[in-house]
Tab-separated table of C-alpha atoms in Angstrom:
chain	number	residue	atom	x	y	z
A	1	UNK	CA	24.265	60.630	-16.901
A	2	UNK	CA	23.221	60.075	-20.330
A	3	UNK	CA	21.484	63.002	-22.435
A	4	UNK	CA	18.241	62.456	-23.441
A	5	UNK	CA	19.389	62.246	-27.644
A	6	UNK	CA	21.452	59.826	-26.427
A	7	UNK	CA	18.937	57.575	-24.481
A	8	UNK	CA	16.067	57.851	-27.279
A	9	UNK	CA	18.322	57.126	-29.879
A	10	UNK	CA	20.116	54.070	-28.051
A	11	UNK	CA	16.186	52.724	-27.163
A	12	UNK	CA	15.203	53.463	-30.666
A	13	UNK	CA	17.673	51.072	-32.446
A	14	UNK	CA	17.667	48.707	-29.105
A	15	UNK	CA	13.877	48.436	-29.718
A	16	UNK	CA	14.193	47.443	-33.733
A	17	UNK	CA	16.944	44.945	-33.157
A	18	UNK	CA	14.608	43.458	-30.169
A	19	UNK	CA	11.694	42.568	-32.282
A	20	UNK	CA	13.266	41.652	-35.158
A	21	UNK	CA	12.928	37.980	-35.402
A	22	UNK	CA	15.267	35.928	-33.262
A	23	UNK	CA	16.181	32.997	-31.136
A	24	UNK	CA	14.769	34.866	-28.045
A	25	UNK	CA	11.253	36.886	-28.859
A	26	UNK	CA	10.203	33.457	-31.362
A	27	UNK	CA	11.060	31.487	-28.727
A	28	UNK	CA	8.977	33.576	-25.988
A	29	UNK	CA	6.016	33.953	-28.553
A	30	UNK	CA	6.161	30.164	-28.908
A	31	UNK	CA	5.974	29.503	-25.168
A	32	UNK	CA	3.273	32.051	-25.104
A	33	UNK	CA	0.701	30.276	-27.207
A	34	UNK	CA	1.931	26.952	-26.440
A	35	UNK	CA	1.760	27.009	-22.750
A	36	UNK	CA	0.466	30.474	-21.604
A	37	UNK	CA	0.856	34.479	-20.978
A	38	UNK	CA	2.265	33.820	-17.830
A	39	UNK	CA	4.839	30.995	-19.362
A	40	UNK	CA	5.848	32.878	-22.161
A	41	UNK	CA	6.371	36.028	-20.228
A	42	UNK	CA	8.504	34.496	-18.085
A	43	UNK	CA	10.621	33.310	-20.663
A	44	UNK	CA	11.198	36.645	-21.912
A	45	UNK	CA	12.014	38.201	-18.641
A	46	UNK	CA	15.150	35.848	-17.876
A	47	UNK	CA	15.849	36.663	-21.364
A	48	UNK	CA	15.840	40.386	-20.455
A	49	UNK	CA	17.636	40.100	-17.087
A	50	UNK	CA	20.441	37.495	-18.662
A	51	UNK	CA	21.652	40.704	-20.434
A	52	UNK	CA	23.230	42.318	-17.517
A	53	UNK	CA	25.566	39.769	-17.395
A	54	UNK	CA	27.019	41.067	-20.827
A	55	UNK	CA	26.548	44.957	-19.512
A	56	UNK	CA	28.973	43.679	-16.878
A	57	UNK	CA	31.498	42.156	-19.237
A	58	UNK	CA	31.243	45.314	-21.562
A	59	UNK	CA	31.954	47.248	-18.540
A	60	UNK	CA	34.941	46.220	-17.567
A	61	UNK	CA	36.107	44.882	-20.855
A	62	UNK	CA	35.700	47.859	-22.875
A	63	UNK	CA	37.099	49.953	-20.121
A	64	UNK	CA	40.438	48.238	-19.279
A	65	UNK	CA	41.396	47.863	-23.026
A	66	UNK	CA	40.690	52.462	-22.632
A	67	UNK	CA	43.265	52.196	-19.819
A	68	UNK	CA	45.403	49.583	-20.862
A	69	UNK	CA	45.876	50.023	-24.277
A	70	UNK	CA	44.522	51.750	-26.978
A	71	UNK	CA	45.830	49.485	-29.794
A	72	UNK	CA	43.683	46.658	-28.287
A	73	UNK	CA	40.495	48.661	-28.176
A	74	UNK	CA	41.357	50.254	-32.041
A	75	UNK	CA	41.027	46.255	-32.648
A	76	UNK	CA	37.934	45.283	-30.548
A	77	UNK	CA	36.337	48.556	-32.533
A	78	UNK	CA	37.556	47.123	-35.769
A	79	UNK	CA	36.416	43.817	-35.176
A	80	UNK	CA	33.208	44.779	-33.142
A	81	UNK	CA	32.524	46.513	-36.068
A	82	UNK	CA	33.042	44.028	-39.041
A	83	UNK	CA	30.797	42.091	-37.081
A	84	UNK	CA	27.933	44.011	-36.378
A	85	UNK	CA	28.328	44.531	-40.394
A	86	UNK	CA	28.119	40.951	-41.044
A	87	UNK	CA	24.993	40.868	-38.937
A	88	UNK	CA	23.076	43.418	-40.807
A	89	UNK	CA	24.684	41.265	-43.949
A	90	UNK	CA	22.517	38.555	-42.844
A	91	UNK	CA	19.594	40.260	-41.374
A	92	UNK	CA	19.532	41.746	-45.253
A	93	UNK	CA	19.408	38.449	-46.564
A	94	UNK	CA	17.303	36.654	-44.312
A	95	UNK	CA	13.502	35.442	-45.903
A	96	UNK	CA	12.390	36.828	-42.679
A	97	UNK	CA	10.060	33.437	-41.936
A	98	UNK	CA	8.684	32.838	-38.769
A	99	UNK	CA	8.952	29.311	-37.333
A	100	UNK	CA	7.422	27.914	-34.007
A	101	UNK	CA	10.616	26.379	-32.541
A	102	UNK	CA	9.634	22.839	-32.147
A	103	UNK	CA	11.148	22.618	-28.656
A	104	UNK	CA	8.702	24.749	-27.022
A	105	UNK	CA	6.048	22.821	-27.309
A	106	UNK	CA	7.706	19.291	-26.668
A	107	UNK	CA	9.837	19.779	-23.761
A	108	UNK	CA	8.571	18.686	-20.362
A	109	UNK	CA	6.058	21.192	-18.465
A	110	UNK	CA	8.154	23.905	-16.553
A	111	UNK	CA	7.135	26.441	-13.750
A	112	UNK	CA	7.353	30.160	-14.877
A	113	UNK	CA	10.236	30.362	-12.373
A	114	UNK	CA	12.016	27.777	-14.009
A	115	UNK	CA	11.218	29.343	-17.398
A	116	UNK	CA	12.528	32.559	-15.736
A	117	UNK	CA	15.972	30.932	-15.152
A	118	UNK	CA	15.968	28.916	-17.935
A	119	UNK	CA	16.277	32.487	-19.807
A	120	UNK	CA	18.613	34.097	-17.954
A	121	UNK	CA	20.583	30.587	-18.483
A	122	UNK	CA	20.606	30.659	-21.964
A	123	UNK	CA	21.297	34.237	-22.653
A	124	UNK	CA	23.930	34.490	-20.239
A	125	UNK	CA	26.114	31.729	-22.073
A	126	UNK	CA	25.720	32.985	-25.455
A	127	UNK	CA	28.771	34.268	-26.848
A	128	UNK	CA	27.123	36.017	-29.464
A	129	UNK	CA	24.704	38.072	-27.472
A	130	UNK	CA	28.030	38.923	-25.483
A	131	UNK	CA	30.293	39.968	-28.477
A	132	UNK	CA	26.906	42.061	-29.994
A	133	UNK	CA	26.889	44.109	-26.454
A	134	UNK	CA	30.720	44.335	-26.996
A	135	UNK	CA	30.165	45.670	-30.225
A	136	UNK	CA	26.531	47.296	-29.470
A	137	UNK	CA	26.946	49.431	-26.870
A	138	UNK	CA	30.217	51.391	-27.323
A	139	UNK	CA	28.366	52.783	-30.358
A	140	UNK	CA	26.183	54.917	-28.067
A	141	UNK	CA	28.622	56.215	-25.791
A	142	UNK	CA	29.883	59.789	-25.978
A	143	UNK	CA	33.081	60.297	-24.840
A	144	UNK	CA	33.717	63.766	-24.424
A	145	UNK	CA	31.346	63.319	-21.518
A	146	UNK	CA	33.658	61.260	-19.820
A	147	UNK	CA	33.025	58.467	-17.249
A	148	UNK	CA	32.968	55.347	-19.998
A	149	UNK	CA	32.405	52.614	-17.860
A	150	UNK	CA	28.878	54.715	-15.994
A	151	UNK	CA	27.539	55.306	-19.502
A	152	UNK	CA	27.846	51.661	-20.607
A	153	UNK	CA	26.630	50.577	-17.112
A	154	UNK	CA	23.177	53.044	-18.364
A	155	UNK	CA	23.197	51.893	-22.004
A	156	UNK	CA	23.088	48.212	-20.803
A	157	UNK	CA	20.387	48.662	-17.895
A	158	UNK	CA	18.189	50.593	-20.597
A	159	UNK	CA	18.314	47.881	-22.721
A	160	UNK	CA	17.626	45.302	-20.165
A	161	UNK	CA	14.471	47.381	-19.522
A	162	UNK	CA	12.882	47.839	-22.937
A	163	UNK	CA	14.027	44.271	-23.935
A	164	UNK	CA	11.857	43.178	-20.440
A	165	UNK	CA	9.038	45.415	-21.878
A	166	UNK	CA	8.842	44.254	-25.003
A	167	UNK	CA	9.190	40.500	-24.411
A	168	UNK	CA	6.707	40.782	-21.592
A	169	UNK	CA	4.440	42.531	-24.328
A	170	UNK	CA	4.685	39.983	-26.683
A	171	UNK	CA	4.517	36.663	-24.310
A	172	UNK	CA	1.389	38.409	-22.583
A	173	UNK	CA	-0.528	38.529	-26.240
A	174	UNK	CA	1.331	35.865	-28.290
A	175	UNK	CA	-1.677	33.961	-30.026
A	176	UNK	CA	-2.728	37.615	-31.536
A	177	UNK	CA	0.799	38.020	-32.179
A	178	UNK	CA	1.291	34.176	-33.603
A	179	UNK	CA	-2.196	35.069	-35.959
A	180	UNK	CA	-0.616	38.338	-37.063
A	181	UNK	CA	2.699	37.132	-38.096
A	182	UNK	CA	0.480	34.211	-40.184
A	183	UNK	CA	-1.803	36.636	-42.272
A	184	UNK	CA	1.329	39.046	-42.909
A	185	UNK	CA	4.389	37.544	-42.968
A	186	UNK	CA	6.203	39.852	-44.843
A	187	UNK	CA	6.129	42.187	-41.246
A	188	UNK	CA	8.883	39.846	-39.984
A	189	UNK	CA	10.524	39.974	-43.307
A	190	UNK	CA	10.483	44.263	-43.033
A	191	UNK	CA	11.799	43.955	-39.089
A	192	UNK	CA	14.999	42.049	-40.919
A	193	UNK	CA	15.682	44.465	-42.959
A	194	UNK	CA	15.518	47.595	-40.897
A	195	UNK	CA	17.640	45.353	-38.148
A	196	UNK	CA	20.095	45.010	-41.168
A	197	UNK	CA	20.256	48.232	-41.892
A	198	UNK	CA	20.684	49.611	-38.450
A	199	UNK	CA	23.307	46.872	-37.892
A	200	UNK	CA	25.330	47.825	-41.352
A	201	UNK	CA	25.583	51.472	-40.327
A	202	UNK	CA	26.508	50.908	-36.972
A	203	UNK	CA	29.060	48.544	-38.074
A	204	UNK	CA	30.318	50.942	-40.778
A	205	UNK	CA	30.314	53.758	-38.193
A	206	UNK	CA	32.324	51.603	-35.289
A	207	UNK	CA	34.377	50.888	-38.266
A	208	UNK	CA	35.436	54.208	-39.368
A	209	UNK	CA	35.071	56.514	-36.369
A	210	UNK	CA	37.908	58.725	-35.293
C-alpha cells in the first residue's frame, strides 16, 4: 500500500496540474455554463474515468521495461523526464488566458451519458495524457517498497478520483467559476505557473534520479 507522505504528496501535485488550465477542466467549465451542472459534470467525469486507461498502460508498460530491461526504462525515465520539463517550459510561458472553447456551445445537444462517453473517448486516445501518466506517475513510486506495478495501479486510481472530484466541482458551479476567472484572470495565469514549476522539478528529478 502506499504511505500516507506518499499519497498526500502525489494528490497535492495531481490536484495543481488538474486545475491548471487545460483542454479538459475549460472544456467542462464551458459545457457547464453553456448547457448545465449536470452537462458539464458529466463531461468531466468521462474525463476522470478515461484516465484508467493510461493507469493500465503505465502498469504494464513501466513494469515490463523493470523486468525486461533496464536500459529501456533508463530511456523512458530520460525521456519521460525531458518531457515533463518541456511541459513546465510551456506552462511557464503560457499568458495563462482563459477561452470558452467555441465547440461547446455549437455542437448539437448531447445527453449527459453521451457527454460521459464522449470524455472517456477523448481522453482515452490522447497520446499526450498517456505519455504524461508514463512520465507522471513513476515519479511517486517508492521502490524500496517493492511491488511497482500495485503502487502505480494506486497512484493512477487516486488520481482518477481527485481529477472526478474536482471536475465534478467545477462543472457543478461553472457560471461562478466562468465570472471568477473574468474579474481575475491573472488566477489562471498563477495555476500555469505553479503547474510549470511542479512539472520542471519533476522533470529535473525523473531526469537525474539514481
Amino acid at each position: 500500500m502506499l504511505t500516507l507522505d506518499q499519497l498526500l504528496a502525489f494528490l497535492l501535485a495531481a490536484s495543481l496540474i488538474t486545475l491548471s488550465p487545460g483542454p479538459d477542466n475549460l472544456m467542462v467549465l464551458s459545457l457547464g455554463m453553456s448547457r448545465g451542472r449536470k452537462q458539464g459534470m458529466a463531461f468531466g467525469l468521462g474525463c476522470a474515468l478515461g484516465c484508467l486507461s493510461h493507469t493500465l498502460l503505465a502498469v504494464v508498460g513501466v513494469s515490463s521495461l523493470l523486468v525486461a530491461s533496464p536500459v529501456a526504462f533508463a530511456v523512458l525515465r530520460i525521456g519521460g523526464g525531458a518531457y515533463l520539463f518541456w511541459l513546465g517550459v510551456q506552462a511557464l510561458r503560457s499568458c495563462g488566458g482563459v477561452t470558452v472553447p467555441t465547440n461547446a456551445t455549437d455542437a448539437p445537444e448531447q445527453s449527459a451519458m453521451q457527454l460521459l462517453w464522449r470524455g472517456v473517448f477523448a481522453n482515452a486516445i490522447n497520446p499526450k495524457v498517456m505519455l504524461f501518466f508514463l512520465a507522471f506517475l513513476p515519479q511517486f513510486v517508492a521502490s524500496s517498497r517493492g511491488d511497482v506495478p500495485w503502487q502505480l495501479a494506486q497512484l493512477g486510481v487516486a488520481f482518477t478520483v481527485q481529477a472526478a472530484l474536482l471536475f465534478g466541482v467545477l462543472g457543478y458551479f461553472a457560471g461562478r467559476v466562468g465570472q471568477w476567472f473574468a474579474r481575475w484572470p491573472w488566477v489562471a495565469l498563477w495555476f500555469d505557473r505553479l503547474a510549470g514549476v511542479i512539472f520542471c522539478g519533476l522533470g529535473v528529478r525523473l531526469i537525474f534520479i539514481v
